């Protein structure tokens, strides 16, 4: 569906989104304002207590006979206080004569200190200030007399508001998720109530125009469209002179987008902290190497997904998509709830496996739904619909999960995920309604496929040097090592979630751009090689980055990973498609593609299993470096082996 | 019927948007509140820790001298001094490693013993219904627990602040929800409002069925359509119009 | 209070009927602890008894005071063998060595090799051969407490006060333990990154070290840039400590010591020392493990305190204008 600015749909969406954004902004502004006002007296009292404590310690030294200007360790005193309370901005000791240079001054330049003292103090501006306290130039200054001289302790006034301002990042994630969710809901509503009936009406009108009236739309719609369709159906039925068959059952492909979104979203919520969550269980289990156990458990999830998919495909024809999806969603619900409430490593392992079975099952159900309800002409659109749902979930899930985990705890976040999966199970009957039109069901991998694929040398190169490294980087680096490293250096789950989100965003933005480039530029192999290099080169630098800039570098690296993969994946797919026979591709039967997907999934499972022992052996940052070297080496090798044959148009 | 259908669409869209909006508002409010709570707690804990560390240093100094806490005669005075320095403090206690109170100075009634749950911890912070406490475990020269310090302050100021902020959030959130609701209603109305091209088609169709209109109204054009499906529909209608104009008569004839 | 009086009464009564050890414990009677002391009861024994009481160990302590005369030890050991107490407590290196011997030289006839022995106030159990080296299994019947802080802790203590690049030491090259100490200091200097400036006291005409040389040596060390003078376990320096500290003060160099007497009664500026009371308490913790927990003494590690008392002699600091850092004042004992 094309949307234009003048369209009421777009206008409605913009107004609703804007109002939602403003409402949340207003609530946050209120929070910051109230926070600053209500927290201020506490800050003042804390400042007073700290200054008083410092005064006691300095006075004790002076009382022993140490001249105030010869005190030793005032710098350490400041460092000590600052370590206990990061809100402390400066500490100064001044002599008795006003206007003298400060005897000791830490945390502030002397010129700034003088300016600060010269600034008018607003005592009455706020409640809760003690006699000795003034607000000066953005600092809360507590000045206490010493036995000789004066002690001045400065607190950053903004320190109070900072956590609340930090909170705006979390709120932004909430806004993003809410808007996307609203957009999804709108899309479903519009498609079901407008776009689909309109398409049915067009079909009926076309048959009338062709002089064979008869079929009716068989749908109901809202508003003017509804009244038009009602008239049309009456006209059509009258013209045919008999109760006519409906033009098409209104199976709405758009629902798949929300369903794919929901099950992936539920699974992605745990993304930013799953490795640490698992590691706690692994560490509490004796006779277990915690690193290995953690990598194993995370890798297990993806391996189970890869293994279960063929079986789920077989079940698809028996159960039908609605029941299969519902079953999968319920399994995922149980698995996620179990993950939240697990008592030990071994039952956690079982719960994760269960949730992987659920994930695979729902995935197959969605895929099957798309295949069933689309014709070959619009299958690509249908698949794109599902992929866009998954992409949105990839973006929102980690960010939202991170916020939830930081605020409500990691277990609670898994319970929320279980809730999402349960909601998906409830919604499926509505969203996948409509009868099947084709007896076509998703294909599953057979051994014959492997035989065909392995005989194809270019495909083997493609899989080993491009597809597999890409997946290993994704799951080993992004899903395992990034959370481990960042949480390890004290980042919060929400920060990690936002950083993991960058991958999805880069894919979302880069995907269409590079897809167009892939179509225009015929040298796909070069794109694949370049993408591989872009996605891995920054990883090599990670072991040399200091903690302070880790978050920034992580964002860049993850973005590069996303952009690199957005560059190479469409090119890879189109190359593999080029290798397969055209007929098989159109039927979705190409063994080359099936094998590619299958091996990719196993590569995904292997990523954490490789990353974990590497991290245990060399340290997590070094493990990232090794992954980078592996990725870059594969890309270079690929460039050497594959770029030329493809240019000459080999297979 | 038309009106009803039209409003039901508006209600569906508006209703789902409203649910999303309210959930988002509640979530944002809760997140902000928790942040506020956390900041407040941090401030309180930092303030109490300052005092606890000062008391702890005094206790450790005595332990280093080989004096058990019972025999540290200067401690009650030190404790009273700290209690007097901060009017919010309710009690300052030095307790043994087994949890028994050794020295306590109090303001008002004797407090419960929050440290009993934290024996053996290096430092802790606890919020009870009526007070907030921080504690430190003091390690003696033997390398084992020597004593514990616990400081409690009343939770009154905290509860007041939380009530105030809850109050504001409730009203502010409701106001924001109201405003958002109004905007969403407008959005839903915009979304569901009559489309000109489609309306013209519908009117023309109705006239055609009644056999009233022969001529194609000038206002009827696919160019007026605002969205793809609308344009397609208008174009298809225009293509089918001649057949429709003839249609019912044919049906009537057979 | 009543309990302590009771214990003291029992401790005073020397003649208690001999009973097999297990029977004593099983009958719920107090354990019998036999203490062999150097110069009567000190704060160590006080701390020992109090800690035992706090740990809930009912014990009767019998005291055998040698009155600074090691020749009386064999008779006491004879008595110990006859009584067969639950635990033997020894005070100081001399008595402990006489009671249990060196680890590779214990003689069942002269030494106690089966009764559990807990020692206190031994400055260097390893160096004196009481304790076997780390790669040899510990002795079956011996554990105890040393009162000297590890060298690393001592160096850290100096560095907490002032930056240390050059540490001076005046020592008697004729004393074995002093030479051993200088050796350990050299190792520590290499490990901790400071230079050790050594000044051995030369012998006078009579072959004994010459006290009159001390001021000159200190002046010489000052000329070489020594920042602190280290007073080690050196009997000769110990008896001439005022000469040393005075010379240090004259040259503007403070003294550091690891033994309490030098700073309490001398003019050393910094001391990192163990309190007698605390040493006794740690010994009681070890006694309790042997008596109540029934751990073999070999399983109870020989240790020093985990935290020592930091003592600053303020008049010296003020005179040298070397003011103690604020952080030290928080936990140091300041002698005014």
mmCIF file of N, CA and C in Angstrom, chain C residues 28-134:
data_model
loop_
_atom_site.group_PDB
_atom_site.id
_atom_site.type_symbol
_atom_site.label_atom_id
_atom_site.label_comp_id
_atom_site.label_asym_id
_atom_site.label_seq_id
_atom_site.Cartn_x
_atom_site.Cartn_y
_atom_site.Cartn_z
ATOM 1 N N UNK C 28 32.271 -32.110 80.268
ATOM 2 C CA UNK C 28 31.810 -30.736 80.320
ATOM 3 C C UNK C 28 32.618 -29.889 81.272
ATOM 4 N N UNK C 29 33.719 -30.409 81.750
ATOM 5 C CA UNK C 29 34.592 -29.627 82.629
ATOM 6 C C UNK C 29 35.380 -28.644 81.784
ATOM 7 N N UNK C 30 35.962 -27.636 82.404
ATOM 8 C CA UNK C 30 36.789 -26.716 81.632
ATOM 9 C C UNK C 30 38.004 -27.435 81.060
ATOM 10 N N UNK C 31 38.456 -26.971 79.892
ATOM 11 C CA UNK C 31 39.702 -27.476 79.318
ATOM 12 C C UNK C 31 40.868 -26.996 80.175
ATOM 13 N N UNK C 32 41.920 -27.786 80.185
ATOM 14 C CA UNK C 32 43.114 -27.366 80.934
ATOM 15 C C UNK C 32 44.142 -26.800 79.968
ATOM 16 N N UNK C 33 44.506 -25.576 80.188
ATOM 17 C CA UNK C 33 45.501 -24.933 79.340
ATOM 18 C C UNK C 33 46.683 -24.566 80.221
ATOM 19 N N UNK C 34 47.851 -25.016 79.810
ATOM 20 C CA UNK C 34 49.035 -24.721 80.603
ATOM 21 C C UNK C 34 49.838 -23.630 79.905
ATOM 22 N N UNK C 35 50.062 -22.507 80.585
ATOM 23 C CA UNK C 35 50.735 -21.367 79.968
ATOM 24 C C UNK C 35 52.166 -21.267 80.489
ATOM 25 N N UNK C 36 53.108 -21.214 79.550
ATOM 26 C CA UNK C 36 54.502 -21.013 79.953
ATOM 27 C C UNK C 36 54.864 -19.582 79.558
ATOM 28 N N UNK C 37 55.102 -18.725 80.559
ATOM 29 C CA UNK C 37 55.284 -17.293 80.307
ATOM 30 C C UNK C 37 56.706 -16.857 80.610
ATOM 31 N N UNK C 38 57.111 -15.745 79.990
ATOM 32 C CA UNK C 38 58.468 -15.217 80.096
ATOM 33 C C UNK C 38 58.610 -14.265 81.280
ATOM 34 N N UNK C 39 57.675 -13.332 81.364
ATOM 35 C CA UNK C 39 57.805 -12.350 82.432
ATOM 36 C C UNK C 39 56.442 -12.058 83.068
ATOM 37 N N UNK C 40 55.786 -13.114 83.462
ATOM 38 C CA UNK C 40 54.498 -12.964 84.119
ATOM 39 C C UNK C 40 53.397 -12.669 83.114
ATOM 40 N N UNK C 41 52.173 -12.463 83.585
ATOM 41 C CA UNK C 41 51.052 -12.229 82.695
ATOM 42 C C UNK C 41 51.162 -10.857 82.050
ATOM 43 N N UNK C 42 50.896 -10.815 80.747
ATOM 44 C CA UNK C 42 50.884 -9.545 80.021
ATOM 45 C C UNK C 42 49.506 -9.367 79.410
ATOM 46 N N UNK C 43 49.349 -8.305 78.618
ATOM 47 C CA UNK C 43 48.087 -8.069 77.915
ATOM 48 C C UNK C 43 47.729 -9.215 76.987
ATOM 49 N N UNK C 44 48.737 -9.943 76.540
ATOM 50 C CA UNK C 44 48.464 -11.056 75.620
ATOM 51 C C UNK C 44 47.565 -12.078 76.303
ATOM 52 N N UNK C 45 47.932 -12.440 77.523
ATOM 53 C CA UNK C 45 47.151 -13.458 78.252
ATOM 54 C C UNK C 45 45.760 -12.920 78.585
ATOM 55 N N UNK C 46 45.702 -11.634 78.858
ATOM 56 C CA UNK C 46 44.410 -11.012 79.148
ATOM 57 C C UNK C 46 43.465 -11.150 77.944
ATOM 58 N N UNK C 47 44.000 -10.793 76.788
ATOM 59 C CA UNK C 47 43.204 -10.906 75.550
ATOM 60 C C UNK C 47 42.835 -12.354 75.275
ATOM 61 N N UNK C 48 43.771 -13.255 75.529
ATOM 62 C CA UNK C 48 43.547 -14.676 75.293
ATOM 63 C C UNK C 48 42.363 -15.180 76.117
ATOM 64 N N UNK C 49 42.387 -14.842 77.391
ATOM 65 C CA UNK C 49 41.311 -15.314 78.268
ATOM 66 C C UNK C 49 39.965 -14.703 77.879
ATOM 67 N N UNK C 50 39.984 -13.405 77.586
ATOM 68 C CA UNK C 50 38.711 -12.752 77.265
ATOM 69 C C UNK C 50 38.114 -13.329 75.976
ATOM 70 N N UNK C 51 38.968 -13.524 74.993
ATOM 71 C CA UNK C 51 38.459 -14.051 73.730
ATOM 72 C C UNK C 51 37.922 -15.465 73.922
ATOM 73 N N UNK C 52 38.626 -16.282 74.719
ATOM 74 C CA UNK C 52 38.143 -17.637 74.995
ATOM 75 C C UNK C 52 36.756 -17.584 75.608
ATOM 76 N N UNK C 53 36.613 -16.677 76.569
ATOM 77 C CA UNK C 53 35.312 -16.558 77.236
ATOM 78 C C UNK C 53 34.240 -16.132 76.246
ATOM 79 N N UNK C 54 34.600 -15.166 75.363
ATOM 80 C CA UNK C 54 33.619 -14.698 74.386
ATOM 81 C C UNK C 54 33.259 -15.790 73.391
ATOM 82 N N UNK C 55 34.209 -16.669 73.109
ATOM 83 C CA UNK C 55 33.949 -17.770 72.188
ATOM 84 C C UNK C 55 33.218 -18.913 72.883
ATOM 85 N N UNK C 56 33.011 -18.764 74.173
ATOM 86 C CA UNK C 56 32.272 -19.790 74.902
ATOM 87 C C UNK C 56 33.106 -21.017 75.235
ATOM 88 N N UNK C 57 34.415 -20.837 75.318
ATOM 89 C CA UNK C 57 35.271 -21.969 75.672
ATOM 90 C C UNK C 57 35.552 -21.904 77.182
ATOM 91 N N UNK C 58 35.090 -22.893 77.888
ATOM 92 C CA UNK C 58 35.384 -22.924 79.314
ATOM 93 C C UNK C 58 36.770 -23.530 79.488
ATOM 94 N N UNK C 59 37.692 -22.738 80.016
ATOM 95 C CA UNK C 59 39.059 -23.239 80.133
ATOM 96 C C UNK C 59 39.659 -22.813 81.462
ATOM 97 N N UNK C 60 40.462 -23.681 82.025
ATOM 98 C CA UNK C 60 41.200 -23.344 83.232
ATOM 99 C C UNK C 60 42.657 -23.179 82.837
ATOM 100 N N UNK C 61 43.208 -21.991 83.109
ATOM 101 C CA UNK C 61 44.573 -21.716 82.685
ATOM 102 C C UNK C 61 45.522 -21.825 83.886
ATOM 103 N N UNK C 62 46.520 -22.665 83.719
ATOM 104 C CA UNK C 62 47.553 -22.821 84.742
ATOM 105 C C UNK C 62 48.775 -22.068 84.299
ATOM 106 N N UNK C 63 49.300 -21.224 85.145
ATOM 107 C CA UNK C 63 50.411 -20.392 84.705
ATOM 108 C C UNK C 63 51.733 -20.859 85.270
ATOM 109 N N UNK C 64 52.725 -20.996 84.379
ATOM 110 C CA UNK C 64 54.087 -21.308 84.802
ATOM 111 C C UNK C 64 54.969 -20.187 84.307
ATOM 112 N N UNK C 65 55.384 -19.328 85.224
ATOM 113 C CA UNK C 65 56.158 -18.155 84.846
ATOM 114 C C UNK C 65 57.647 -18.446 84.997
ATOM 115 N N UNK C 66 58.411 -18.278 83.917
ATOM 116 C CA UNK C 66 59.844 -18.556 83.993
ATOM 117 C C UNK C 66 60.617 -17.388 84.607
ATOM 118 N N UNK C 67 59.999 -16.248 84.761
ATOM 119 C CA UNK C 67 60.684 -15.103 85.341
ATOM 120 C C UNK C 67 61.954 -14.749 84.599
ATOM 121 N N UNK C 68 61.879 -14.673 83.313
ATOM 122 C CA UNK C 68 62.979 -14.314 82.405
ATOM 123 C C UNK C 68 64.187 -15.256 82.548
ATOM 124 N N UNK C 69 63.948 -16.505 82.904
ATOM 125 C CA UNK C 69 65.068 -17.434 83.063
ATOM 126 C C UNK C 69 64.758 -18.729 82.332
ATOM 127 N N UNK C 70 65.379 -18.874 81.134
ATOM 128 C CA UNK C 70 65.079 -20.039 80.305
ATOM 129 C C UNK C 70 65.550 -21.349 80.947
ATOM 130 N N UNK C 71 66.481 -21.237 81.907
ATOM 131 C CA UNK C 71 67.001 -22.463 82.507
ATOM 132 C C UNK C 71 65.922 -23.204 83.291
ATOM 133 N N UNK C 72 64.833 -22.481 83.611
ATOM 134 C CA UNK C 72 63.782 -23.141 84.382
ATOM 135 C C UNK C 72 62.809 -23.916 83.481
ATOM 136 N N UNK C 73 63.001 -23.808 82.162
ATOM 137 C CA UNK C 73 62.046 -24.436 81.237
ATOM 138 C C UNK C 73 61.985 -25.971 81.345
ATOM 139 N N UNK C 74 63.155 -26.687 81.375
ATOM 140 C CA UNK C 74 63.072 -28.152 81.416
ATOM 141 C C UNK C 74 62.209 -28.665 82.566
ATOM 142 N N UNK C 75 62.310 -28.050 83.706
ATOM 143 C CA UNK C 75 61.509 -28.486 84.849
ATOM 144 C C UNK C 75 60.027 -28.307 84.570
ATOM 145 N N UNK C 76 59.716 -27.159 83.938
ATOM 146 C CA UNK C 76 58.304 -26.889 83.613
ATOM 147 C C UNK C 76 57.791 -27.938 82.622
ATOM 148 N N UNK C 77 58.629 -28.269 81.636
ATOM 149 C CA UNK C 77 58.197 -29.248 80.640
ATOM 150 C C UNK C 77 57.961 -30.616 81.282
ATOM 151 N N UNK C 78 58.819 -30.904 82.262
ATOM 152 C CA UNK C 78 58.624 -32.136 83.031
ATOM 153 C C UNK C 78 57.227 -32.163 83.646
ATOM 154 N N UNK C 79 56.885 -31.046 84.239
ATOM 155 C CA UNK C 79 55.573 -30.884 84.886
ATOM 156 C C UNK C 79 54.442 -31.033 83.848
ATOM 157 N N UNK C 80 54.675 -30.413 82.676
ATOM 158 C CA UNK C 80 53.670 -30.478 81.616
ATOM 159 C C UNK C 80 53.400 -31.930 81.229
ATOM 160 N N UNK C 81 54.472 -32.669 81.044
ATOM 161 C CA UNK C 81 54.315 -34.073 80.658
ATOM 162 C C UNK C 81 53.528 -34.830 81.710
ATOM 163 N N UNK C 82 53.779 -34.499 82.984
ATOM 164 C CA UNK C 82 53.119 -35.219 84.077
ATOM 165 C C UNK C 82 51.617 -34.910 84.082
ATOM 166 N N UNK C 83 51.313 -33.634 83.896
ATOM 167 C CA UNK C 83 49.898 -33.227 83.973
ATOM 168 C C UNK C 83 49.130 -33.636 82.716
ATOM 169 N N UNK C 84 49.766 -33.485 81.543
ATOM 170 C CA UNK C 84 49.073 -33.783 80.276
ATOM 171 C C UNK C 84 47.882 -32.875 80.041
ATOM 172 N N UNK C 85 48.121 -31.545 79.893
ATOM 173 C CA UNK C 85 46.999 -30.608 79.687
ATOM 174 C C UNK C 85 46.413 -30.763 78.280
ATOM 175 N N UNK C 86 45.270 -30.117 78.046
ATOM 176 C CA UNK C 86 44.648 -30.163 76.723
ATOM 177 C C UNK C 86 45.420 -29.327 75.721
ATOM 178 N N UNK C 87 46.105 -28.291 76.239
ATOM 179 C CA UNK C 87 46.791 -27.373 75.341
ATOM 180 C C UNK C 87 47.922 -26.706 76.102
ATOM 181 N N UNK C 88 49.049 -26.481 75.385
ATOM 182 C CA UNK C 88 50.155 -25.732 75.995
ATOM 183 C C UNK C 88 50.275 -24.408 75.269
ATOM 184 N N UNK C 89 50.427 -23.343 76.053
ATOM 185 C CA UNK C 89 50.510 -21.988 75.511
ATOM 186 C C UNK C 89 51.895 -21.458 75.819
ATOM 187 N N UNK C 90 52.616 -20.969 74.801
ATOM 188 C CA UNK C 90 53.977 -20.469 75.055
ATOM 189 C C UNK C 90 54.100 -19.028 74.631
ATOM 190 N N UNK C 91 54.977 -18.281 75.347
ATOM 191 C CA UNK C 91 55.123 -16.836 75.118
ATOM 192 C C UNK C 91 56.540 -16.558 74.633
ATOM 193 N N UNK C 92 56.684 -16.083 73.402
ATOM 194 C CA UNK C 92 57.985 -15.631 72.929
ATOM 195 C C UNK C 92 58.780 -16.707 72.207
ATOM 196 N N UNK C 93 59.794 -16.259 71.458
ATOM 197 C CA UNK C 93 60.587 -17.169 70.636
ATOM 198 C C UNK C 93 61.391 -18.161 71.482
ATOM 199 N N UNK C 94 62.043 -17.645 72.542
ATOM 200 C CA UNK C 94 62.912 -18.497 73.354
ATOM 201 C C UNK C 94 62.149 -19.659 73.952
ATOM 202 N N UNK C 95 61.062 -19.382 74.629
ATOM 203 C CA UNK C 95 60.289 -20.431 75.292
ATOM 204 C C UNK C 95 59.731 -21.406 74.266
ATOM 205 N N UNK C 96 59.240 -20.878 73.163
ATOM 206 C CA UNK C 96 58.632 -21.753 72.159
ATOM 207 C C UNK C 96 59.676 -22.690 71.556
ATOM 208 N N UNK C 97 60.853 -22.113 71.235
ATOM 209 C CA UNK C 97 61.916 -22.957 70.699
ATOM 210 C C UNK C 97 62.307 -24.033 71.704
ATOM 211 N N UNK C 98 62.394 -23.650 72.975
ATOM 212 C CA UNK C 98 62.745 -24.607 74.007
ATOM 213 C C UNK C 98 61.675 -25.665 74.200
ATOM 214 N N UNK C 99 60.434 -25.304 73.936
ATOM 215 C CA UNK C 99 59.329 -26.240 74.168
ATOM 216 C C UNK C 99 59.160 -27.233 73.023
ATOM 217 N N UNK C 100 59.250 -26.745 71.784
ATOM 218 C CA UNK C 100 58.990 -27.656 70.656
ATOM 219 C C UNK C 100 60.200 -27.868 69.755
ATOM 220 N N UNK C 101 61.256 -27.071 69.894
ATOM 221 C CA UNK C 101 62.427 -27.252 69.041
ATOM 222 C C UNK C 101 62.199 -26.757 67.635
ATOM 223 N N UNK C 102 63.284 -26.823 66.817
ATOM 224 C CA UNK C 102 63.125 -26.459 65.414
ATOM 225 C C UNK C 102 62.386 -27.572 64.683
ATOM 226 N N UNK C 103 61.801 -27.226 63.547
ATOM 227 C CA UNK C 103 60.951 -28.206 62.863
ATOM 228 C C UNK C 103 61.735 -29.440 62.428
ATOM 229 N N UNK C 104 63.050 -29.238 62.097
ATOM 230 C CA UNK C 104 63.828 -30.369 61.605
ATOM 231 C C UNK C 104 64.769 -30.917 62.676
ATOM 232 N N UNK C 105 64.484 -30.493 63.922
ATOM 233 C CA UNK C 105 65.441 -30.823 64.972
ATOM 234 C C UNK C 105 64.704 -31.079 66.291
ATOM 235 N N UNK C 106 63.455 -31.556 66.208
ATOM 236 C CA UNK C 106 62.671 -31.762 67.434
ATOM 237 C C UNK C 106 63.048 -33.103 68.064
ATOM 238 N N UNK C 107 63.261 -33.036 69.378
ATOM 239 C CA UNK C 107 63.696 -34.226 70.099
ATOM 240 C C UNK C 107 62.610 -34.628 71.088
ATOM 241 N N UNK C 108 61.967 -35.790 70.884
ATOM 242 C CA UNK C 108 60.838 -36.191 71.744
ATOM 243 C C UNK C 108 61.205 -36.242 73.224
ATOM 244 N N UNK C 109 62.492 -36.361 73.498
ATOM 245 C CA UNK C 109 62.891 -36.411 74.912
ATOM 246 C C UNK C 109 62.889 -35.009 75.509
ATOM 247 N N UNK C 110 63.482 -34.049 74.750
ATOM 248 C CA UNK C 110 63.573 -32.696 75.292
ATOM 249 C C UNK C 110 62.333 -31.862 74.993
ATOM 250 N N UNK C 111 61.693 -32.127 73.843
ATOM 251 C CA UNK C 111 60.605 -31.254 73.378
ATOM 252 C C UNK C 111 59.250 -31.938 73.446
ATOM 253 N N UNK C 112 58.222 -31.120 73.383
ATOM 254 C CA UNK C 112 56.859 -31.660 73.311
ATOM 255 C C UNK C 112 56.565 -31.941 71.831
ATOM 256 N N UNK C 113 56.255 -33.165 71.509
ATOM 257 C CA UNK C 113 55.985 -33.479 70.106
ATOM 258 C C UNK C 113 54.571 -33.995 69.892
ATOM 259 N N UNK C 114 53.830 -34.211 70.978
ATOM 260 C CA UNK C 114 52.454 -34.669 70.747
ATOM 261 C C UNK C 114 51.401 -33.731 71.326
ATOM 262 N N UNK C 115 51.679 -33.108 72.469
ATOM 263 C CA UNK C 115 50.691 -32.187 73.025
ATOM 264 C C UNK C 115 50.550 -30.971 72.115
ATOM 265 N N UNK C 116 49.310 -30.500 71.860
ATOM 266 C CA UNK C 116 49.149 -29.319 71.018
ATOM 267 C C UNK C 116 49.725 -28.061 71.690
ATOM 268 N N UNK C 117 50.519 -27.311 70.932
ATOM 269 C CA UNK C 117 51.135 -26.097 71.463
ATOM 270 C C UNK C 117 50.700 -24.909 70.617
ATOM 271 N N UNK C 118 50.237 -23.849 71.299
ATOM 272 C CA UNK C 118 49.910 -22.594 70.621
ATOM 273 C C UNK C 118 50.885 -21.545 71.128
ATOM 274 N N UNK C 119 51.684 -20.949 70.211
ATOM 275 C CA UNK C 119 52.623 -19.933 70.667
ATOM 276 C C UNK C 119 52.114 -18.525 70.382
ATOM 277 N N UNK C 120 52.640 -17.568 71.115
ATOM 278 C CA UNK C 120 52.364 -16.151 70.846
ATOM 279 C C UNK C 120 53.685 -15.399 70.915
ATOM 280 N N UNK C 121 53.673 -14.164 70.383
ATOM 281 C CA UNK C 121 54.798 -13.243 70.500
ATOM 282 C C UNK C 121 56.102 -13.821 69.937
ATOM 283 N N UNK C 122 55.986 -14.574 68.849
ATOM 284 C CA UNK C 122 57.186 -15.025 68.157
ATOM 285 C C UNK C 122 57.324 -14.125 66.940
ATOM 286 N N UNK C 123 58.466 -13.409 66.847
ATOM 287 C CA UNK C 123 58.520 -12.386 65.799
ATOM 288 C C UNK C 123 58.680 -13.005 64.411
ATOM 289 N N UNK C 124 59.446 -14.094 64.301
ATOM 290 C CA UNK C 124 59.681 -14.657 62.975
ATOM 291 C C UNK C 124 59.691 -16.182 63.050
ATOM 292 N N UNK C 125 58.530 -16.819 63.086
ATOM 293 C CA UNK C 125 58.472 -18.273 63.265
ATOM 294 C C UNK C 125 59.195 -19.020 62.145
ATOM 295 N N UNK C 126 59.143 -18.485 60.929
ATOM 296 C CA UNK C 126 59.747 -19.169 59.793
ATOM 297 C C UNK C 126 61.275 -19.090 59.880
ATOM 298 N N UNK C 127 61.761 -17.862 60.124
ATOM 299 C CA UNK C 127 63.199 -17.632 60.120
ATOM 300 C C UNK C 127 63.883 -18.332 61.293
ATOM 301 N N UNK C 128 63.188 -18.453 62.400
ATOM 302 C CA UNK C 128 63.804 -19.102 63.554
ATOM 303 C C UNK C 128 63.685 -20.616 63.492
ATOM 304 N N UNK C 129 63.020 -21.137 62.477
ATOM 305 C CA UNK C 129 62.965 -22.574 62.307
ATOM 306 C C UNK C 129 61.847 -23.252 63.086
ATOM 307 N N UNK C 130 61.007 -22.453 63.729
ATOM 308 C CA UNK C 130 59.865 -23.064 64.419
ATOM 309 C C UNK C 130 58.905 -23.645 63.385
ATOM 310 N N UNK C 131 58.736 -22.862 62.336
ATOM 311 C CA UNK C 131 57.764 -23.240 61.311
ATOM 312 C C UNK C 131 58.545 -23.790 60.130
ATOM 313 N N UNK C 132 58.172 -24.942 59.607
ATOM 314 C CA UNK C 132 58.881 -25.463 58.430
ATOM 315 C C UNK C 132 58.602 -24.574 57.221
ATOM 316 N N UNK C 133 59.495 -24.592 56.221
ATOM 317 C CA UNK C 133 59.244 -23.786 55.022
ATOM 318 C C UNK C 133 57.957 -24.231 54.332
ATOM 319 N N UNK C 134 57.424 -23.368 53.463
ATOM 320 C CA UNK C 134 56.085 -23.616 52.890
ATOM 321 C C UNK C 134 55.978 -24.930 52.130
#
